[in-house]
PDB file of C-alpha atoms in Angstrom:
ATOM      1  CA  GLY A 154      -3.460  16.138  15.482  1.00 84.00           C
ATOM      2  CA  GLU A 155      -3.549  15.755  11.749  1.00 91.00           C
ATOM      3  CA  SER A 156      -0.695  17.240   9.640  1.00 94.00           C
ATOM      4  CA  ILE A 157       0.568  16.612   6.586  1.00 95.00           C
ATOM      5  CA  THR A 158       2.744  13.027   5.813  1.00 94.00           C
ATOM      6  CA  ASN A 159       3.969  10.313   3.748  1.00 95.00           C
ATOM      7  CA  MET A 160       1.737   7.256   3.536  1.00 96.00           C
ATOM      8  CA  ASN A 161       5.000   5.458   2.777  1.00 97.00           C
ATOM      9  CA  ASP A 162       6.679   7.061   5.566  1.00 96.00           C
ATOM     10  CA  LEU A 163       3.470   5.883   7.576  1.00 96.00           C
ATOM     11  CA  MET A 164       3.905   2.146   6.755  1.00 97.00           C
ATOM     12  CA  ARG A 165       7.666   1.494   6.868  1.00 97.00           C
ATOM     13  CA  GLU A 166       7.109   2.818  10.339  1.00 96.00           C
ATOM     14  CA  VAL A 167       4.242   0.159  11.422  1.00 95.00           C
ATOM     15  CA  ILE A 168       6.667  -2.510   9.501  1.00 96.00           C
ATOM     16  CA  ALA A 169       9.606  -1.732  11.625  1.00 95.00           C
ATOM     17  CA  LEU A 170       6.779  -1.877  14.938  1.00 92.00           C
ATOM     18  CA  ALA A 171       5.137  -4.915  13.400  1.00 92.00           C
ATOM     19  CA  GLU A 172       8.596  -6.544  13.574  1.00 90.00           C
ATOM     20  CA  VAL A 173       8.136  -7.612  17.244  1.00 87.00           C
ATOM     21  CA  ASP A 174       5.166 -10.010  15.810  1.00 84.00           C
ATOM     22  CA  ALA A 175       7.010 -10.411  12.652  1.00 89.00           C
ATOM     23  CA  ARG A 176       9.460 -12.591  14.510  1.00 89.00           C
ATOM     24  CA  ILE A 177       7.228 -14.287  16.665  1.00 86.00           C
ATOM     25  CA  ASN A 178       4.813 -15.577  14.056  1.00 84.00           C
ATOM     26  CA  ASP A 179       8.209 -16.313  12.139  1.00 87.00           C
ATOM     27  CA  ILE A 180       6.440 -14.561   9.049  1.00 90.00           C
ATOM     28  CA  GLY A 181       7.861 -11.884   7.255  1.00 91.00           C
ATOM     29  CA  VAL A 182       6.316  -7.862   6.608  1.00 94.00           C
ATOM     30  CA  HIS A 183       7.014  -7.351   3.247  1.00 94.00           C
ATOM     31  CA  PHE A 184       6.425  -3.003   1.243  1.00 97.00           C
ATOM     32  CA  GLN A 185       6.029  -2.958  -1.854  1.00 97.00           C
ATOM     33  CA  PRO A 186       6.283   0.981  -2.058  1.00 97.00           C
ATOM     34  CA  CYS A 187       4.674   3.271  -4.702  1.00 96.00           C
ATOM     35  CA  ARG A 188       6.779   6.116  -6.207  1.00 93.00           C
ATOM     36  CA  ASN A 189       5.935   9.603  -5.929  1.00 89.00           C
ATOM     37  CA  MET A 190       3.075   8.944  -3.624  1.00 91.00           C
ATOM     38  CA  PRO A 191       0.887  12.546  -2.807  1.00 91.00           C
ATOM     39  CA  GLU A 192       0.909  13.272   0.784  1.00 94.00           C
ATOM     40  CA  VAL A 193      -2.071  12.365   3.016  1.00 95.00           C
ATOM     41  CA  VAL A 194      -3.373  15.273   6.151  1.00 95.00           C
ATOM     42  CA  VAL A 195      -3.912  12.572   8.352  1.00 96.00           C
ATOM     43  CA  ASP A 196      -3.522  11.566  12.172  1.00 96.00           C
ATOM     44  CA  SER A 197      -0.657   8.988  11.852  1.00 95.00           C
ATOM     45  CA  VAL A 198      -0.750   7.287  15.465  1.00 93.00           C
ATOM     46  CA  GLN A 199      -4.600   6.916  14.041  1.00 94.00           C
ATOM     47  CA  ILE A 200      -4.339   5.264  10.832  1.00 95.00           C
ATOM     48  CA  GLN A 201      -0.671   3.538  11.965  1.00 94.00           C
ATOM     49  CA  GLN A 202      -2.970   1.421  14.631  1.00 92.00           C
ATOM     50  CA  VAL A 203      -5.384   0.426  11.535  1.00 94.00           C
ATOM     51  CA  ALA A 204      -2.451  -0.418   9.417  1.00 95.00           C
ATOM     52  CA  LEU A 205      -0.911  -2.312  12.684  1.00 93.00           C
ATOM     53  CA  ASN A 206      -4.161  -4.345  13.766  1.00 91.00           C
ATOM     54  CA  LEU A 207      -4.445  -5.302   9.677  1.00 93.00           C
ATOM     55  CA  ILE A 208      -0.794  -6.831   9.861  1.00 93.00           C
ATOM     56  CA  ARG A 209      -1.192  -8.462  13.456  1.00 89.00           C
ATOM     57  CA  ASN A 210      -4.983  -9.692  11.845  1.00 88.00           C
ATOM     58  CA  ALA A 211      -2.919 -10.980   8.117  1.00 90.00           C
ATOM     59  CA  MET A 212      -0.387 -12.701  10.804  1.00 89.00           C
ATOM     60  CA  GLU A 213      -2.652 -14.305  12.476  1.00 85.00           C
ATOM     61  CA  SER A 214      -4.699 -15.568   9.879  1.00 84.00           C
ATOM     62  CA  MET A 215      -1.633 -17.648   8.578  1.00 84.00           C
ATOM     63  CA  ASN A 216      -0.746 -18.666  12.278  1.00 79.00           C
ATOM     64  CA  ASP A 217      -1.201 -22.380  10.913  1.00 73.00           C
ATOM     65  CA  VAL A 218      -1.634 -22.672   7.261  1.00 72.00           C
ATOM     66  CA  GLN A 219       1.351 -23.737   5.352  1.00 68.00           C
ATOM     67  CA  SER A 220       2.060 -21.049   2.628  1.00 60.00           C
ATOM     68  CA  ARG A 221       3.875 -18.707   5.957  1.00 61.00           C
ATOM     69  CA  GLN A 222       6.650 -18.292   4.151  1.00 69.00           C
ATOM     70  CA  GLN A 223       5.216 -16.180   2.152  1.00 79.00           C
ATOM     71  CA  GLY A 224       4.816 -13.622   4.406  1.00 90.00           C
ATOM     72  CA  VAL A 225       2.201 -10.475   3.834  1.00 94.00           C
ATOM     73  CA  LEU A 226       2.732  -8.234   1.935  1.00 95.00           C
ATOM     74  CA  VAL A 227       2.141  -4.209   2.821  1.00 97.00           C
ATOM     75  CA  LYS A 228       1.645  -2.559  -0.933  1.00 97.00           C
ATOM     76  CA  THR A 229       0.709   0.884  -1.566  1.00 98.00           C
ATOM     77  CA  SER A 230      -1.246   2.680  -4.787  1.00 97.00           C
ATOM     78  CA  TYR A 231      -2.102   5.935  -5.662  1.00 95.00           C
ATOM     79  CA  GLU A 232      -5.148   6.308  -8.262  1.00 92.00           C
ATOM     80  CA  HIS A 233      -7.496   8.672  -9.031  1.00 89.00           C
ATOM     81  CA  GLU A 234      -6.335  11.092  -5.779  1.00 91.00           C
ATOM     82  CA  LEU A 235      -6.790   8.607  -3.421  1.00 95.00           C
ATOM     83  CA  VAL A 236      -3.727   7.208  -1.441  1.00 97.00           C
ATOM     84  CA  ASN A 237      -4.360   3.014  -1.136  1.00 97.00           C
ATOM     85  CA  VAL A 238      -3.004   0.389   1.371  1.00 98.00           C
ATOM     86  CA  GLU A 239      -3.641  -2.882   1.000  1.00 97.00           C
ATOM     87  CA  ILE A 240      -2.437  -5.997   3.616  1.00 96.00           C
ATOM     88  CA  ILE A 241      -2.290  -9.037   1.347  1.00 94.00           C
ATOM     89  CA  ASP A 242      -2.025 -12.412   3.650  1.00 92.00           C
ATOM     90  CA  SER A 243      -1.699 -16.022   2.419  1.00 87.00           C
ATOM     91  CA  GLY A 244      -4.238 -16.683   5.309  1.00 84.00           C
ATOM     92  CA  HIS A 245      -7.862 -18.879   5.272  1.00 78.00           C
ATOM     93  CA  GLY A 246      -9.763 -15.759   4.000  1.00 80.00           C
ATOM     94  CA  VAL A 247     -12.868 -15.049   4.971  1.00 80.00           C
ATOM     95  CA  SER A 248     -15.745 -17.384   4.969  1.00 78.00           C
ATOM     96  CA  GLU A 249     -18.983 -16.586   4.183  1.00 76.00           C
ATOM     97  CA  LYS A 250     -20.378 -16.370   7.597  1.00 75.00           C
ATOM     98  CA  GLU A 251     -17.426 -13.764   8.737  1.00 78.00           C
ATOM     99  CA  ARG A 252     -18.165 -11.157   5.899  1.00 76.00           C
ATOM    100  CA  GLU A 253     -21.331 -10.161   7.214  1.00 75.00           C
ATOM    101  CA  ASN A 254     -20.015 -10.057  10.628  1.00 75.00           C
ATOM    102  CA  LEU A 255     -16.675  -8.594   9.643  1.00 77.00           C
ATOM    103  CA  PHE A 256     -17.142  -4.912  10.734  1.00 75.00           C
ATOM    104  CA  VAL A 257     -19.551  -5.193  13.621  1.00 71.00           C
ATOM    105  CA  PRO A 258     -18.340  -3.929  17.046  1.00 64.00           C
ATOM    106  CA  PHE A 259     -16.950  -6.949  18.911  1.00 57.00           C
ATOM    107  CA  PHE A 260     -17.265  -9.336  16.221  1.00 57.00           C
ATOM    108  CA  THR A 261     -13.822 -11.640  16.175  1.00 56.00           C
ATOM    109  CA  THR A 262     -13.051 -14.811  14.176  1.00 56.00           C
ATOM    110  CA  LYS A 263     -10.031 -14.523  17.510  1.00 56.00           C
ATOM    111  CA  SER A 264      -9.919 -17.271  19.961  1.00 50.00           C
ATOM    112  CA  GLY A 265     -10.431 -14.441  23.485  1.00 49.00           C
ATOM    113  CA  GLY A 266      -9.873 -11.414  21.069  1.00 49.00           C
ATOM    114  CA  MET A 267     -12.027  -8.694  22.042  1.00 46.00           C
ATOM    115  CA  GLY A 268     -12.616  -7.991  18.940  1.00 48.00           C
ATOM    116  CA  ILE A 269     -12.656  -4.045  18.960  1.00 53.00           C
ATOM    117  CA  GLY A 270     -10.642  -4.050  15.657  1.00 79.00           C
ATOM    118  CA  LEU A 271     -11.881  -3.718  12.490  1.00 87.00           C
ATOM    119  CA  SER A 272     -14.661  -1.811  13.875  1.00 86.00           C
ATOM    120  CA  ILE A 273     -12.705   1.112  14.750  1.00 89.00           C
ATOM    121  CA  CYS A 274     -10.371   0.891  12.458  1.00 93.00           C
ATOM    122  CA  GLN A 275     -14.062   1.231  10.567  1.00 93.00           C
ATOM    123  CA  SER A 276     -14.949   4.747  11.926  1.00 94.00           C
ATOM    124  CA  ILE A 277     -10.975   6.100  11.896  1.00 94.00           C
ATOM    125  CA  ILE A 278     -10.992   5.692   8.047  1.00 96.00           C
ATOM    126  CA  HIS A 279     -14.564   7.292   7.629  1.00 96.00           C
ATOM    127  CA  SER A 280     -13.018   9.960   9.592  1.00 96.00           C
ATOM    128  CA  HIS A 281     -10.651  10.704   7.639  1.00 96.00           C
ATOM    129  CA  GLY A 282     -13.157  10.350   4.599  1.00 96.00           C
ATOM    130  CA  GLY A 283     -12.215   7.194   3.470  1.00 96.00           C
ATOM    131  CA  GLU A 284     -13.510   3.549   2.740  1.00 96.00           C
ATOM    132  CA  ILE A 285     -11.821   0.753   4.134  1.00 95.00           C
ATOM    133  CA  GLY A 286     -12.929  -2.932   2.930  1.00 93.00           C
ATOM    134  CA  TYR A 287     -11.500  -6.456   1.843  1.00 91.00           C
ATOM    135  CA  ARG A 288     -11.770  -9.238  -0.906  1.00 89.00           C
ATOM    136  CA  ASN A 289     -10.427 -12.565  -1.191  1.00 88.00           C
ATOM    137  CA  ASN A 290      -7.725 -12.706  -2.996  1.00 89.00           C
ATOM    138  CA  ASN A 291      -7.933 -14.472  -6.577  1.00 83.00           C
ATOM    139  CA  ASP A 292      -5.930 -17.377  -6.034  1.00 73.00           C
ATOM    140  CA  GLY A 293      -8.116 -18.757  -3.041  1.00 70.00           C
ATOM    141  CA  LEU A 294      -4.907 -17.949  -0.749  1.00 80.00           C
ATOM    142  CA  GLY A 295      -5.822 -15.634   1.513  1.00 87.00           C
ATOM    143  CA  SER A 296      -7.271 -12.273   1.815  1.00 91.00           C
ATOM    144  CA  THR A 297      -6.689  -8.507   1.116  1.00 94.00           C
ATOM    145  CA  PHE A 298      -7.798  -5.802   3.347  1.00 94.00           C
ATOM    146  CA  TYR A 299      -6.975  -2.528   1.970  1.00 96.00           C
ATOM    147  CA  PHE A 300      -7.835   0.818   3.269  1.00 97.00           C
ATOM    148  CA  ASN A 301      -7.828   4.583   1.084  1.00 97.00           C
ATOM    149  CA  LEU A 302      -7.657   7.827   1.628  1.00 96.00           C
ATOM    150  CA  PRO A 303      -7.701  11.364   0.163  1.00 95.00           C
ATOM    151  CA  SER A 304      -4.775  12.645  -1.206  1.00 92.00           C
ATOM    152  CA  ALA A 305      -3.755  16.040   0.863  1.00 87.00           C
ATOM    153  CA  ARG A 306      -4.678  18.020  -3.126  1.00 76.00           C
ATOM    154  CA  LEU A 307      -7.861  17.486  -2.041  1.00 66.00           C
ATOM    155  CA  GLN A 308      -8.740  18.992   0.772  1.00 59.00           C
TER     156      GLN A 308
END
């Protein structure tokens, strides 16, 4: 069920959960929390599933690139009454072809993956009144997946 919680605390727990994958893949996960974050009213387990899924995808996109020592960056921020989470990787970025299908159920760029990931993430975020999306990074290295949720002040 939904409860009032702090996104920084949620992300710290998720990063702890991702540590196992991080060690196996030899890719670090770094956290850059925003100070003075307002609370959010969310189903914590669902939001953690979304974040963990995005972190795992980020790691997978970096599995065969040289730039992996930069690791995955999880960053929280806050503006316009929205709490934002960004998951930044330095993998391959998202190709034109993948872009059209990214949030389509069962589409996957992974070999052998079920691909339920992003479409389920999207429905979870939408059901919380938020948005989810991605952009390729400016420097041509990797992509940023992000989601935002209304702060508890809006509810």
